[in-house]
CSV table of C-alpha atoms in Angstrom, one decimal:
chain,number,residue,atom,x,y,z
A,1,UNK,CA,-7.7,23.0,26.4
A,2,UNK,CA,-5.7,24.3,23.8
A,3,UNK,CA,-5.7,22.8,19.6
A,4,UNK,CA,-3.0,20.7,19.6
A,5,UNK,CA,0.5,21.5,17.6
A,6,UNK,CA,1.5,20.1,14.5
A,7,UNK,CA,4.0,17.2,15.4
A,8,UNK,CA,7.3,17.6,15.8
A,9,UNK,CA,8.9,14.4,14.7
A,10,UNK,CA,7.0,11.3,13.5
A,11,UNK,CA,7.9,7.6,14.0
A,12,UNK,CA,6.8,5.5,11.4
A,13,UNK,CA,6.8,2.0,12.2
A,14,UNK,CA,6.5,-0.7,8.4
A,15,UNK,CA,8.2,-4.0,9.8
A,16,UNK,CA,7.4,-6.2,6.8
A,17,UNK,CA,8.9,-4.0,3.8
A,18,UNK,CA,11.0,-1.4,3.4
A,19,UNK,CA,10.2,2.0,1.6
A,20,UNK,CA,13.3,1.4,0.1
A,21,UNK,CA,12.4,-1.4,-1.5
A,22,UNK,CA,11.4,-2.1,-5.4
A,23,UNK,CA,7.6,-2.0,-5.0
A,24,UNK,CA,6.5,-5.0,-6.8
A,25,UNK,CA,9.1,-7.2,-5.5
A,26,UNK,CA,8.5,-9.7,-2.7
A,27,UNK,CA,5.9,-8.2,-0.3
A,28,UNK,CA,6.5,-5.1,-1.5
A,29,UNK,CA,3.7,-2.6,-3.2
A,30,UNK,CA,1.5,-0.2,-2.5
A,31,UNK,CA,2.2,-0.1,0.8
A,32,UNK,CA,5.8,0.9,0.1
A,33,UNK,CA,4.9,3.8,-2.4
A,34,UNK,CA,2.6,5.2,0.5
A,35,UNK,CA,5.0,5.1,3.3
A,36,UNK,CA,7.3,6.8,1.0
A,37,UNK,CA,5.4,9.3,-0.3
A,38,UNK,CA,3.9,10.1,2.7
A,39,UNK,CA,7.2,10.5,4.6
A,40,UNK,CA,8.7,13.0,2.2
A,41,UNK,CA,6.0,15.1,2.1
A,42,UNK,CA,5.7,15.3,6.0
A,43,UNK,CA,9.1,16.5,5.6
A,44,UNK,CA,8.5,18.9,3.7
A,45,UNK,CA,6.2,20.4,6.0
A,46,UNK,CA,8.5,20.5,8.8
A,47,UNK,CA,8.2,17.3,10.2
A,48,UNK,CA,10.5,14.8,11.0
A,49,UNK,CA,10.1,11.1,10.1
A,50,UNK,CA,12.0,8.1,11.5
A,51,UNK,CA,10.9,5.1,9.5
A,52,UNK,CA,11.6,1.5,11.4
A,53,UNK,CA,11.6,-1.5,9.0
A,54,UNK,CA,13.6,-5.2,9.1
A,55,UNK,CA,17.0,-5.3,7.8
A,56,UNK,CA,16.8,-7.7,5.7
A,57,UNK,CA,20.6,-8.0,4.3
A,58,UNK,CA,23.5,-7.7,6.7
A,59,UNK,CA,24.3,-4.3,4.8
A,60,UNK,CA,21.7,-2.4,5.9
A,61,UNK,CA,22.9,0.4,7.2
A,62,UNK,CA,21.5,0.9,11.5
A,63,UNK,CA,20.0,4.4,9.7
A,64,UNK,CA,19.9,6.0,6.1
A,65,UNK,CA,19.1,9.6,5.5
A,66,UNK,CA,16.8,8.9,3.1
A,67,UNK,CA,15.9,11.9,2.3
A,68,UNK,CA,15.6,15.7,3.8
A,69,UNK,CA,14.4,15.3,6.8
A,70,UNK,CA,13.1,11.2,6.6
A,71,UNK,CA,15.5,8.6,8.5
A,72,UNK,CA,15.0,4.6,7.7
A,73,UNK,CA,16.3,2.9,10.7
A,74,UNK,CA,16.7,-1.4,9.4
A,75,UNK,CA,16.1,-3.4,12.9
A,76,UNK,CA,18.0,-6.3,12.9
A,77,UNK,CA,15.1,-9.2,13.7
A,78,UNK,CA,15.5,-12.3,13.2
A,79,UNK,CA,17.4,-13.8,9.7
A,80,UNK,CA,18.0,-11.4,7.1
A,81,UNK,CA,16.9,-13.2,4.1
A,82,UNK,CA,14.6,-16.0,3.4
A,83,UNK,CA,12.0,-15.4,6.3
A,84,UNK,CA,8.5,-15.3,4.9
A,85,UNK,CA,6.2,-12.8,6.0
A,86,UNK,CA,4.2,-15.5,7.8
A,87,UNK,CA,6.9,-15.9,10.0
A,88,UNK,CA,7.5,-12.5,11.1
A,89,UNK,CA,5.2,-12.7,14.2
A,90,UNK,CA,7.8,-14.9,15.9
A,91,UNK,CA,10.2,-11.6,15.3
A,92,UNK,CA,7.8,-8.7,16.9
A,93,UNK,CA,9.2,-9.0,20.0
A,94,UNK,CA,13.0,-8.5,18.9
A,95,UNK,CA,11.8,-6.0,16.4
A,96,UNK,CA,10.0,-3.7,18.7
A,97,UNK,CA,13.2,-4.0,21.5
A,98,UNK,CA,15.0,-2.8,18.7
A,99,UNK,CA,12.4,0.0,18.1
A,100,UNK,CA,12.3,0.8,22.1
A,101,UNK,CA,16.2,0.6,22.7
A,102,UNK,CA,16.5,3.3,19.6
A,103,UNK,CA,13.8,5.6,21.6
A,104,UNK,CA,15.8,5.1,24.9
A,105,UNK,CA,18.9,6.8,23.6
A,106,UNK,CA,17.0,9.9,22.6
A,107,UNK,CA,16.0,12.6,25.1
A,108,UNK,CA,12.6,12.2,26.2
A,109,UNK,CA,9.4,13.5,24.6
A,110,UNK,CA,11.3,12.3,21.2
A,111,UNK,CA,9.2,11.5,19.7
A,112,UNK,CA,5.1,13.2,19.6
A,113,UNK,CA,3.3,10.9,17.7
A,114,UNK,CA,3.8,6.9,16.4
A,115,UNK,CA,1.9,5.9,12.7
A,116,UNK,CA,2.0,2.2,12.0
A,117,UNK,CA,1.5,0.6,8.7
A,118,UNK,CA,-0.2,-2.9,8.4
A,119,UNK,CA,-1.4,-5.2,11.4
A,120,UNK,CA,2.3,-6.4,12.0
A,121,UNK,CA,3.5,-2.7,12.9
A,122,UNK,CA,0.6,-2.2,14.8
A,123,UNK,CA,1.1,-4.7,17.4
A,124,UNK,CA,5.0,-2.5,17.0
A,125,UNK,CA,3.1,0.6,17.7
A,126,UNK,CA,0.8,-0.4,20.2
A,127,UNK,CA,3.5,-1.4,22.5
A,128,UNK,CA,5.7,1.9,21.9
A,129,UNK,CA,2.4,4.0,22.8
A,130,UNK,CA,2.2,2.7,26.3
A,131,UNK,CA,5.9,2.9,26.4
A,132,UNK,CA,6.4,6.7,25.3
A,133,UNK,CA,3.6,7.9,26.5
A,134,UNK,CA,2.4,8.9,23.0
A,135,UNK,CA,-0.5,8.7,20.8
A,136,UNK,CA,-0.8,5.5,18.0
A,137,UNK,CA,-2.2,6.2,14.8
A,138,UNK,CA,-2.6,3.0,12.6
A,139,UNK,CA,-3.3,2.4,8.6
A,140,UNK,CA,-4.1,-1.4,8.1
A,141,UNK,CA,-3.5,-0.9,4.4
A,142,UNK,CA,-5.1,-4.2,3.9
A,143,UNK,CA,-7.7,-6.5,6.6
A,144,UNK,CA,-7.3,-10.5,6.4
A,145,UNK,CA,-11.5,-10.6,7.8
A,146,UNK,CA,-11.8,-8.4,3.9
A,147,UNK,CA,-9.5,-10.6,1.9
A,148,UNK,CA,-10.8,-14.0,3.2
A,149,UNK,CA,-14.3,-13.0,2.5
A,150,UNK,CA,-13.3,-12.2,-1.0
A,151,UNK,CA,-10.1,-15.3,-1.4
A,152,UNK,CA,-9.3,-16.4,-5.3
A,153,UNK,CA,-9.6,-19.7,-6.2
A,154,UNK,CA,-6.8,-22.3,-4.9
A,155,UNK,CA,-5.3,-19.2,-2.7
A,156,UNK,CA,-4.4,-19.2,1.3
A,157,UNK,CA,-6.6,-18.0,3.8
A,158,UNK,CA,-5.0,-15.5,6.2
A,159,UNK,CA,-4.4,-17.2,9.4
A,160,UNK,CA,-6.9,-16.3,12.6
A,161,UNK,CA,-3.8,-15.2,14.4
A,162,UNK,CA,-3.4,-12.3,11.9
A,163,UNK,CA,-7.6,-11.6,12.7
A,164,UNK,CA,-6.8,-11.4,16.4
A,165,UNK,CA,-4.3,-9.2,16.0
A,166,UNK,CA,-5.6,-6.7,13.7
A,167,UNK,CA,-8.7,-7.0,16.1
A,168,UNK,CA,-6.3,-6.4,18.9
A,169,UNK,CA,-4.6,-3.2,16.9
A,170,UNK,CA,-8.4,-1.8,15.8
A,171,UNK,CA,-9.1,-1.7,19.7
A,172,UNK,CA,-6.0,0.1,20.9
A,173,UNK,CA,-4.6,2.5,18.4
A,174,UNK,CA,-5.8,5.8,19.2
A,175,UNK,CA,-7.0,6.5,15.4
A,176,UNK,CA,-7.7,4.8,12.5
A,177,UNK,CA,-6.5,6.0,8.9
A,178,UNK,CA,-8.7,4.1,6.4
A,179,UNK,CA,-8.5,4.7,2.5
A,180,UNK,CA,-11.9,4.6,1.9
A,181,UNK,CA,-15.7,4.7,3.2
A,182,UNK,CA,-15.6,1.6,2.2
A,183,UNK,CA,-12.4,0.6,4.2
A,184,UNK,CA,-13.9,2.6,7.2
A,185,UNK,CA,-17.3,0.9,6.9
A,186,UNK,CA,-15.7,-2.6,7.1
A,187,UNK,CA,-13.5,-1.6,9.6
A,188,UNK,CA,-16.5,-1.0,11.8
A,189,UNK,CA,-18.7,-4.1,10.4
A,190,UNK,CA,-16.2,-6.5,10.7
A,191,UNK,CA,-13.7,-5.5,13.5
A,192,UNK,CA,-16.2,-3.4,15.7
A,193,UNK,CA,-14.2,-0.2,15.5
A,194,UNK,CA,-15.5,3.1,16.4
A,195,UNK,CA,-16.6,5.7,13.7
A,196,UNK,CA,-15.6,8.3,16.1
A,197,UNK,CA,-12.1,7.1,16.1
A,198,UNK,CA,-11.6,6.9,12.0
A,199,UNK,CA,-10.2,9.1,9.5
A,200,UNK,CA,-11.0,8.5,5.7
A,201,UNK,CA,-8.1,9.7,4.4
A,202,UNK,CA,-7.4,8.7,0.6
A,203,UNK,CA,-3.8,7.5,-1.2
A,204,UNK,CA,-2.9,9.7,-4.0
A,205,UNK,CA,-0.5,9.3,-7.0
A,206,UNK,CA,3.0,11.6,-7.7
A,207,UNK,CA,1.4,13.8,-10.3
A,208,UNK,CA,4.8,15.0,-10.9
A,209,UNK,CA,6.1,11.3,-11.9
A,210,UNK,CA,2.7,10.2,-13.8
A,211,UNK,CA,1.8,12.5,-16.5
A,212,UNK,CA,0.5,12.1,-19.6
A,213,UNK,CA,3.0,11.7,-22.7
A,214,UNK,CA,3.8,10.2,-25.9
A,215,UNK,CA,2.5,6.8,-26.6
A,216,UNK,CA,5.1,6.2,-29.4
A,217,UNK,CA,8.0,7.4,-27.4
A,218,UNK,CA,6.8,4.9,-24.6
A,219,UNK,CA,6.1,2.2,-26.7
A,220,UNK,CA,9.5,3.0,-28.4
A,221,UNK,CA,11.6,3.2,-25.0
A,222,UNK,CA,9.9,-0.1,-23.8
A,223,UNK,CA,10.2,-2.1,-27.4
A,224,UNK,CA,6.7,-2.3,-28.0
A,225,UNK,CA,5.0,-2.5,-31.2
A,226,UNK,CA,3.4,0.6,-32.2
A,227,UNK,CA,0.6,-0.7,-33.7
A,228,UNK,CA,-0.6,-3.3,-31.1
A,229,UNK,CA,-3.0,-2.8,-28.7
A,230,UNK,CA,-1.6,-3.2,-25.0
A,231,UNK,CA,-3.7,-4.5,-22.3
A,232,UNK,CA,-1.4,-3.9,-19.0
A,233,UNK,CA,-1.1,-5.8,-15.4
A,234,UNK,CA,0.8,-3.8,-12.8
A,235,UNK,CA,1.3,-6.1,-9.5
A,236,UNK,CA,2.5,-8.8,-7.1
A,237,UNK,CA,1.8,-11.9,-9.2
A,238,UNK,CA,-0.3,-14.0,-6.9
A,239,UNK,CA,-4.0,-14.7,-6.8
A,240,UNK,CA,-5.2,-11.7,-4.8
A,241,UNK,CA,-4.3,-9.9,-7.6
A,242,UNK,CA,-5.9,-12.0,-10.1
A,243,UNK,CA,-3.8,-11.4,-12.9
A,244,UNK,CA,-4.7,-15.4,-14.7
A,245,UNK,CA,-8.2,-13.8,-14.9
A,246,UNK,CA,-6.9,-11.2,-17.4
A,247,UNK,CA,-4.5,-13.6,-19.1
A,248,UNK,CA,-7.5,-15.9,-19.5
A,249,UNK,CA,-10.3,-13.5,-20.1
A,250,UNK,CA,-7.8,-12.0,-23.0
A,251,UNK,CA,-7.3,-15.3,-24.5
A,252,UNK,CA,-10.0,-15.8,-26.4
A,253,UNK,CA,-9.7,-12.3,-28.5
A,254,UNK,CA,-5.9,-12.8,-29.2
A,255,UNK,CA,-7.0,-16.6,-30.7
A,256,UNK,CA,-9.8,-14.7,-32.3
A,257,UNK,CA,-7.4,-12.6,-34.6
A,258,UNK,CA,-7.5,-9.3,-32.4
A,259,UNK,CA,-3.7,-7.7,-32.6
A,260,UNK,CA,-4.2,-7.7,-28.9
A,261,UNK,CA,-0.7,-8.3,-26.6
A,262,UNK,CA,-0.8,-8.5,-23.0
A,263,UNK,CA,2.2,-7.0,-21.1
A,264,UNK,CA,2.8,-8.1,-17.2
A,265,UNK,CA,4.8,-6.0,-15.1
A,266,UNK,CA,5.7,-7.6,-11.6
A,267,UNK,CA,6.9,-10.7,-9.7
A,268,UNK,CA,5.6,-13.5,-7.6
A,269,UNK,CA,4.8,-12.5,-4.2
A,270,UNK,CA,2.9,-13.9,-1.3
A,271,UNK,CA,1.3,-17.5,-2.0
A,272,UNK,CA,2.2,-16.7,-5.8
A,273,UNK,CA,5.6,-17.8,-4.7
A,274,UNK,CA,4.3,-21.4,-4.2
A,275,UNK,CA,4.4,-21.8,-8.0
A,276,UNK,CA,6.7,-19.0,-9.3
A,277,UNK,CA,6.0,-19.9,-13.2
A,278,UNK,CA,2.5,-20.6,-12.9
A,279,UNK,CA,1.1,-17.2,-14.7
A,280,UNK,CA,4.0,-18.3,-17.9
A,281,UNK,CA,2.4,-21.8,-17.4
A,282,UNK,CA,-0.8,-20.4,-18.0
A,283,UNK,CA,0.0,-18.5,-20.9
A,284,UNK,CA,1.7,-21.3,-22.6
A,285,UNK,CA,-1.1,-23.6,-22.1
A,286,UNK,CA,-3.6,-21.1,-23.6
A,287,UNK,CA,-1.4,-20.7,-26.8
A,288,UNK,CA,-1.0,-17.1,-26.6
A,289,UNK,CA,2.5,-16.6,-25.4
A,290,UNK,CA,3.3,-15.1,-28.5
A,291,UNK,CA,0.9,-12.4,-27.5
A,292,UNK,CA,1.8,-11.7,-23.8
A,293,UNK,CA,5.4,-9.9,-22.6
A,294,UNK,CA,6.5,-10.2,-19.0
A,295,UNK,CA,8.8,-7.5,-17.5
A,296,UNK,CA,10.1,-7.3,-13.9
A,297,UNK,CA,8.8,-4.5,-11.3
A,298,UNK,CA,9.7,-1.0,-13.0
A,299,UNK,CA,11.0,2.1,-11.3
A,300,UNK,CA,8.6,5.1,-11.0
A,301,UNK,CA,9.8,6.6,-14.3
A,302,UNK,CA,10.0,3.6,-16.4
A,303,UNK,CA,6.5,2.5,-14.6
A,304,UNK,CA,5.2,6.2,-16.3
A,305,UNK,CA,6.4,4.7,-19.6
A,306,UNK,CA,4.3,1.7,-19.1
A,307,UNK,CA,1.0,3.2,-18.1
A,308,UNK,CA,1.9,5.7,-21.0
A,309,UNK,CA,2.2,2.5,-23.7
A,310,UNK,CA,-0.8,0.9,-23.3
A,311,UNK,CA,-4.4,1.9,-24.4
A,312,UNK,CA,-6.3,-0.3,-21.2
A,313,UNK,CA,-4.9,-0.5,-17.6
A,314,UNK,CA,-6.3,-3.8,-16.0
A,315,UNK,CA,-6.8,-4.1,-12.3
A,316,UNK,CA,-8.5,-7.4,-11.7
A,317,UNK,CA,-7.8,-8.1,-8.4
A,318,UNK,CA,-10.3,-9.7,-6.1
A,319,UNK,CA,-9.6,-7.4,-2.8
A,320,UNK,CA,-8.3,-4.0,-2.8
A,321,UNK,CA,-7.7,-1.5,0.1
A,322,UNK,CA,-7.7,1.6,-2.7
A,323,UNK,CA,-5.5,0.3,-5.9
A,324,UNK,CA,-2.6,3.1,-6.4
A,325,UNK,CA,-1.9,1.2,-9.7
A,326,UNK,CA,-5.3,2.7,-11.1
A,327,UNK,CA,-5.0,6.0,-10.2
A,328,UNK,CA,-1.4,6.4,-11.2
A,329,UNK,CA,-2.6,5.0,-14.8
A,330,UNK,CA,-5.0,7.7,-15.1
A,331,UNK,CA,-2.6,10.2,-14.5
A,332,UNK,CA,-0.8,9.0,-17.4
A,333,UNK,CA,-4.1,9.5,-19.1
A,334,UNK,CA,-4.8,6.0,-19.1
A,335,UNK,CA,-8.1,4.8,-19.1
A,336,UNK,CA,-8.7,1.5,-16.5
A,337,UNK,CA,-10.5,-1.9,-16.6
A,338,UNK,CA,-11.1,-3.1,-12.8
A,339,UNK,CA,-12.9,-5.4,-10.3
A,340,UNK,CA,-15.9,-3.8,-8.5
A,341,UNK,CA,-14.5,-4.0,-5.1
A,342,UNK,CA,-13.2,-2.5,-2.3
A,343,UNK,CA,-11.4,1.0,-3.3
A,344,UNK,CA,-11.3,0.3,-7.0
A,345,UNK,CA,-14.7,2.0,-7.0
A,346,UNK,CA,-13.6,4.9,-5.8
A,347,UNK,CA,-10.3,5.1,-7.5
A,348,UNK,CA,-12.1,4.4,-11.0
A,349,UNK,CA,-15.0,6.8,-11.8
A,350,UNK,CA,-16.9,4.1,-13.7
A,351,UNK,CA,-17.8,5.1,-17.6
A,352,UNK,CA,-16.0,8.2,-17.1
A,353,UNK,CA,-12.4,7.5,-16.8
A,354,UNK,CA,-12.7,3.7,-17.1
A,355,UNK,CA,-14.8,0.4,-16.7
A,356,UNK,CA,-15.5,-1.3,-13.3
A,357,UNK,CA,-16.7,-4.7,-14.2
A,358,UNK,CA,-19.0,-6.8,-11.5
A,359,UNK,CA,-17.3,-10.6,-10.8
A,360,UNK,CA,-14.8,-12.4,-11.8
A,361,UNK,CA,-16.3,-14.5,-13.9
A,362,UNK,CA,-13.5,-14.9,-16.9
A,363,UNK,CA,-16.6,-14.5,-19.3
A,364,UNK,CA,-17.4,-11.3,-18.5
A,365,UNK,CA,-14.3,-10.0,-18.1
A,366,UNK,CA,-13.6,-11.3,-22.2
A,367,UNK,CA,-16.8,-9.5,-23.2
A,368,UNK,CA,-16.0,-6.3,-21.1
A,369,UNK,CA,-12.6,-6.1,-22.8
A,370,UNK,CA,-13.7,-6.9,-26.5
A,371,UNK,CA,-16.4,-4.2,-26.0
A,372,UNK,CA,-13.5,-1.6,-24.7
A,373,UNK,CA,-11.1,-1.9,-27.0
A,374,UNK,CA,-13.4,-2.1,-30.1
A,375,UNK,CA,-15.0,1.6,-29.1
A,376,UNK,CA,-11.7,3.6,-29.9
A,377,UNK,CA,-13.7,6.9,-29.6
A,378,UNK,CA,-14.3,6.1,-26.5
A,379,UNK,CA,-11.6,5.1,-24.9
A,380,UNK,CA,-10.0,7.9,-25.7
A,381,UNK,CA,-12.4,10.0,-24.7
A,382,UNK,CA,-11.6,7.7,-21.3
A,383,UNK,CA,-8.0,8.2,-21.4
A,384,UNK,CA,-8.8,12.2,-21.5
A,385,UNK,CA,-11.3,12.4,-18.6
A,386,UNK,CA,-8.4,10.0,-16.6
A,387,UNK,CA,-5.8,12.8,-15.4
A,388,UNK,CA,-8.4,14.9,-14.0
A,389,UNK,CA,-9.8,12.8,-12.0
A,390,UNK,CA,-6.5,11.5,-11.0
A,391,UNK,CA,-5.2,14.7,-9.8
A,392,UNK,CA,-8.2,14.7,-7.2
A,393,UNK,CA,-5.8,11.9,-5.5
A,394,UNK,CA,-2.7,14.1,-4.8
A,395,UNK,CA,-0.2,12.9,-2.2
A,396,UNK,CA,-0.3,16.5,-0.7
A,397,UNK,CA,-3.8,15.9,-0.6
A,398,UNK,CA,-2.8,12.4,1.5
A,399,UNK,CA,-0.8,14.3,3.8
A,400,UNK,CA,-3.0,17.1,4.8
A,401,UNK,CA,-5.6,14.3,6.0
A,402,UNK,CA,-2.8,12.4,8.0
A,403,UNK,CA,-1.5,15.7,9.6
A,404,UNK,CA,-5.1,16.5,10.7
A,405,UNK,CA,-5.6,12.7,11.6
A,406,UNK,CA,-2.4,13.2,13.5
A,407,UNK,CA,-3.3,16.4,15.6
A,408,UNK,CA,-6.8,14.5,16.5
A,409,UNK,CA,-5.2,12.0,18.0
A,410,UNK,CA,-2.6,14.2,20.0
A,411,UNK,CA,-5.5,16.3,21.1
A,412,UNK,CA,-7.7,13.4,22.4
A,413,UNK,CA,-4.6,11.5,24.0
A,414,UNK,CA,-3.9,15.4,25.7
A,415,UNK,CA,-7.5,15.2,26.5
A,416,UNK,CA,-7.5,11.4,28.1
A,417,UNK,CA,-4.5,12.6,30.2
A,418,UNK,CA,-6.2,15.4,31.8
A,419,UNK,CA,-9.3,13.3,32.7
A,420,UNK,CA,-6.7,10.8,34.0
A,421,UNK,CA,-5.6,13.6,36.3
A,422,UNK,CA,-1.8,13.9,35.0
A,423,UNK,CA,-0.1,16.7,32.8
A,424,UNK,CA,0.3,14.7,29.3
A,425,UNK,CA,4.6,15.2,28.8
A,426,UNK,CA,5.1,14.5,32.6
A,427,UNK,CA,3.2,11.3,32.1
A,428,UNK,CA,4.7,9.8,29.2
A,429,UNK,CA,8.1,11.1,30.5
A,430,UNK,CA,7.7,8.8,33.3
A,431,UNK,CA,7.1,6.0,30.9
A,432,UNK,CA,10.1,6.3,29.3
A,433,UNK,CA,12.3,7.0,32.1
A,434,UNK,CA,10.5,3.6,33.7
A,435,UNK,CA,11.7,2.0,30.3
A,436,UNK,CA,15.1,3.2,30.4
A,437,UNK,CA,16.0,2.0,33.9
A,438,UNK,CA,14.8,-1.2,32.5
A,439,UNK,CA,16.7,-1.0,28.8
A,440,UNK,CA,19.5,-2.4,30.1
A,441,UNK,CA,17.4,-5.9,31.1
A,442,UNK,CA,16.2,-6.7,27.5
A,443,UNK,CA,17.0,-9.6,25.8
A,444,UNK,CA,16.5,-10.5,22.1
C-alpha cells in the first residue's frame, strides 16, 4: 500500500462558535483562535478548508471567503440568537442536514478528510464519515469527565448527556488530536480511548502578532499608569476560569499599600452568564475597585498591547486543555502566574518563564503573587526567558502535526477498506450517491 497523499480539501466542522467570532465573547475562545489559525495555515500549504459553524444572525452569509483558500459556511439551525450552548444538542440533527445537503451538491470524493472541533461537532463529523465515505479526525478541545473532576465552587456540572457523547465521539473518530500528554493520557484513563489512535499535537501562538514591545507605548495606548504594576486576566469570565480567585488573592496586597492594579480583559460566558456583574460585585465588596480596570475582549493587536502592559500574566483557571492565553503572553515577553493543571504545565515552563502555583487555595495564590512581584530581577529575567520558549509553540508547528495526524488517518481508513475487500474512493462514492438519492427526503 502506498503513503497516503496530503489532503486535498478539508472540512472542518465547529457548530458552537464561529472562527469569526470575537474570542472572548460568548462561548467563544481558544477554541476559535485554533480553528482559525489552523485553517489559514492549511491554506497556505495547499489545502482547502471549508469551515461549517451556526449562523447565528440572519445575515450570515450561506458562505464567506474568509480568507485564501478557507470558506466559512453559517448553517442555519435552529434560532439565530439567544440559544444557549446547552441547547444546541436539540439542533445536531438540522445542523448536520445542513452539513450533508452542502456535500451533496459537490461532485463526489469532495471532500478527503473531515476534522471536528469539540464533542458537539463530533457527533457532526461522525455522521458525515459514514456518509462520505471519509476519514474523521476529532480535537475535543476540552472533556466534561476533566472539568467535572476539577468544577469551581458554586459552578455547573456538565451534563452526562455531553459524557456519552464525547464517549460516543472517542470510540468512532478515526484519530484523536489531543493538546497534551496530559490531554492524551486522560483521554485514555477516562474515556477508554486507544493510544494507538492519538496524536499529541500542541496549540501554538501567532509569533507574528505577539512580540515583544514597549511597555510604555502599551501602557500609553491602553491608558494605563506607567508606574503601576499590572496583574492581567485574559478570558471568559466564569468560574472555570477562576478569575474571583485572582481578584481575591490580589486583594489583600492592594489593601496592603502595594501600587498593584488588576486589569480584566473579557466577558461573561458559560454559567458566568447566570450573574453577569458578579466579578464587579466582587470587587466592590473587597474595596479595591479603585485598583481593578475591566475592558471587553480585545482584537489580536490590541490583545499584544495588553500582554505587552503588564509585568504578571495570571491564568488561574481550574481546568485547562493547553491555555493559549499563556503562551501568547510569553511571546510578548511576559512572564505567567498559573494553576498547576492540565496543559498549563506544559505551556508554562515553571521558574523559568513563570510560576505554576499548586491549588486554589486564595492564600497561596496572595503569597505566590506578593513573592513575584517583589523579586523585580527576577521577573524580568522571567519575562526574557518567556519568548523563547514561546516560539517552541508555533502555529506552523500545530499544522505540521495535524497534516501528519491527517494522512494517518487517510492511510489507516485506506487500509480498513482494503481488509474490508472494497477499493477506498469506490466505497465512499457509493455512500454519497446512496445519500444523494435520498437528499431530497430530508426534513429539518
Amino acid at each position: 500500500m502506498t503513503s497516503s497523499p496530503i489532503p486535498r480539501r478539508v472540512a472542518l466542522i465547529s457548530v458552537h462558535t464561529s472562527p469569526l467570532a470575537q474570542p472572548g465573547t460568548g462561548d467563544a475562545g481558544g477554541l476559535n483562535v485554533y480553528v482559525w489559525q489552523t485553517a489559514v495555515r492549511l491554506a497556505r500549504r495547499g489545502i482547502e478548508v471549508e469551515i461549517f459553524t451556526r449562523a447565528t444572525s440572519s445575515a450570515d452569509a450561506p458562505a464567506v471567503a474568509a480568507a485564501p483558500g478557507v470558506t466559512v459556511r453559517h448553517v442555519v439551525a435552529g434560532p439565530f440568537e439567544g440559544l444557549d450552548k446547552r441547547d444546541l444538542p436539540a439542533q445536531l440533527c438540522a445542523f448536520t442536514a445542513g452539513v450533508l445537503r452542502a456535500e451533496a451538491a459537490q461532485a463526489p470524493g469532495y471532500y478527503d478528510i473531515i476534522h471536528s472541533h469539540y464533542w458537539l461537532s463530533g457527533q457532526v463529523g461522525w455522521l458525515a464519515r459514514d456518509r462520505w465515505g471519509v476519514p474523521l479526525v476529532h480535537t475535543a478541545h476540552t472533556l466534561a469527565a476533566v472539568k467535572n473532576a476539577a468544577l469551581a465552587a458554586g459552578d455547573t456540572a456538565e451534563p452526562q448527556l455531553r459524557v456519552i457523547g464525547e464517549q460516543q465521539v472517542v470510540g468512532e473518530a478515526d484519530r484523536l488530536v489531543a493538546n497534551t500528554e496530559t490531554e492524551a493520557a486522560e483521554l485514555i484513563s477516562m474515556y477508554d480511548a486507544d493510544p494507538a489512535r492519538i496524536d499529541v499535537v500542541t496549540p501554538g501562538a501567532d509569533l507574528d502578532c505577539y512580540t515583544p514591545g514597549s511597555v510604555e507605548q502599551a501602557r500609553a495606548a491602553l491608558g494605563i499608569d506607567p508606574d503601576e504594576t499590572i496583574v492581567t486576566f485574559v478570558g471568559r469570565i466564569q468560574p472555570l476560569k477562576a478569575p474571583d480567585l485572582l481578584v481575591a488573592a490580589a486583594a489583600p496586597l492592594i489593601r496592603d499599600g502595594h501600587r498593584l492594579r488588576l486589569l480584566i480583559v473579557g466577558g461573561p460566558s458559560g454559567s458566568g452568564l447566570e450573574r453577569p456583574t458578579a466579578l464587579m460585585d466582587q470587587v466592590a465588596e473587597l474595596g479595591i475597585a479603585d485598583s481593578v480596570t475591566f475592558l471587553p475582549p480585545q482584537p489580536s493587536d490590541r490583545l499584544a498591547q495588553v500582554y505587552r502592559a503588564s509585568d504578571v500574566v495570571a491564568v488561574p483557571s481550574h481546568s485547562e486543555s493547553f491555555g493559549l492565553v499563556a503562551i501568547e503572553a510569553q511571546a510578548c515577553g511576559t512572564p505567567v502566574i498559573a494553576a498547576n493543571v492540565g496543559g498549563l504545565a506544559v505551556a508554562v515552563d515553571d521558574g523559568r518563564t513563570g510560576v505554576l502555583v499548586d491549588g486554589h487555595d486564595v492564600g497561596d495564590w496572595t503569597n505566590a503573587l506578593e513573592k513575584l512581584l517583589g523579586q523585580p530581577d527576577r521577573l524580568a529575567e522571567l519575562g526574557r526567558n518567556a519568548r523563547a520558549h514561546a516560539e517552541r509553540f508555533s502555529w506552523e508547528h500545530t499544522v505540521d502535526g495535524l497534516i501528519e495526524s491527517y494522512r494517518h488517518a487517510m492511510r489507516s481508513f485506506a487500509a480498513q477498506n482494503e481488509s474490508a475487500g472494497r477499493e477506498p474512493t469506490q466505497g465512499g462514492a457509493r455512500v454519497r450517491r446512496r445519500w444523494r438519492r435520498r437528499r431530497n427526503r430530508v426534513t429539518v
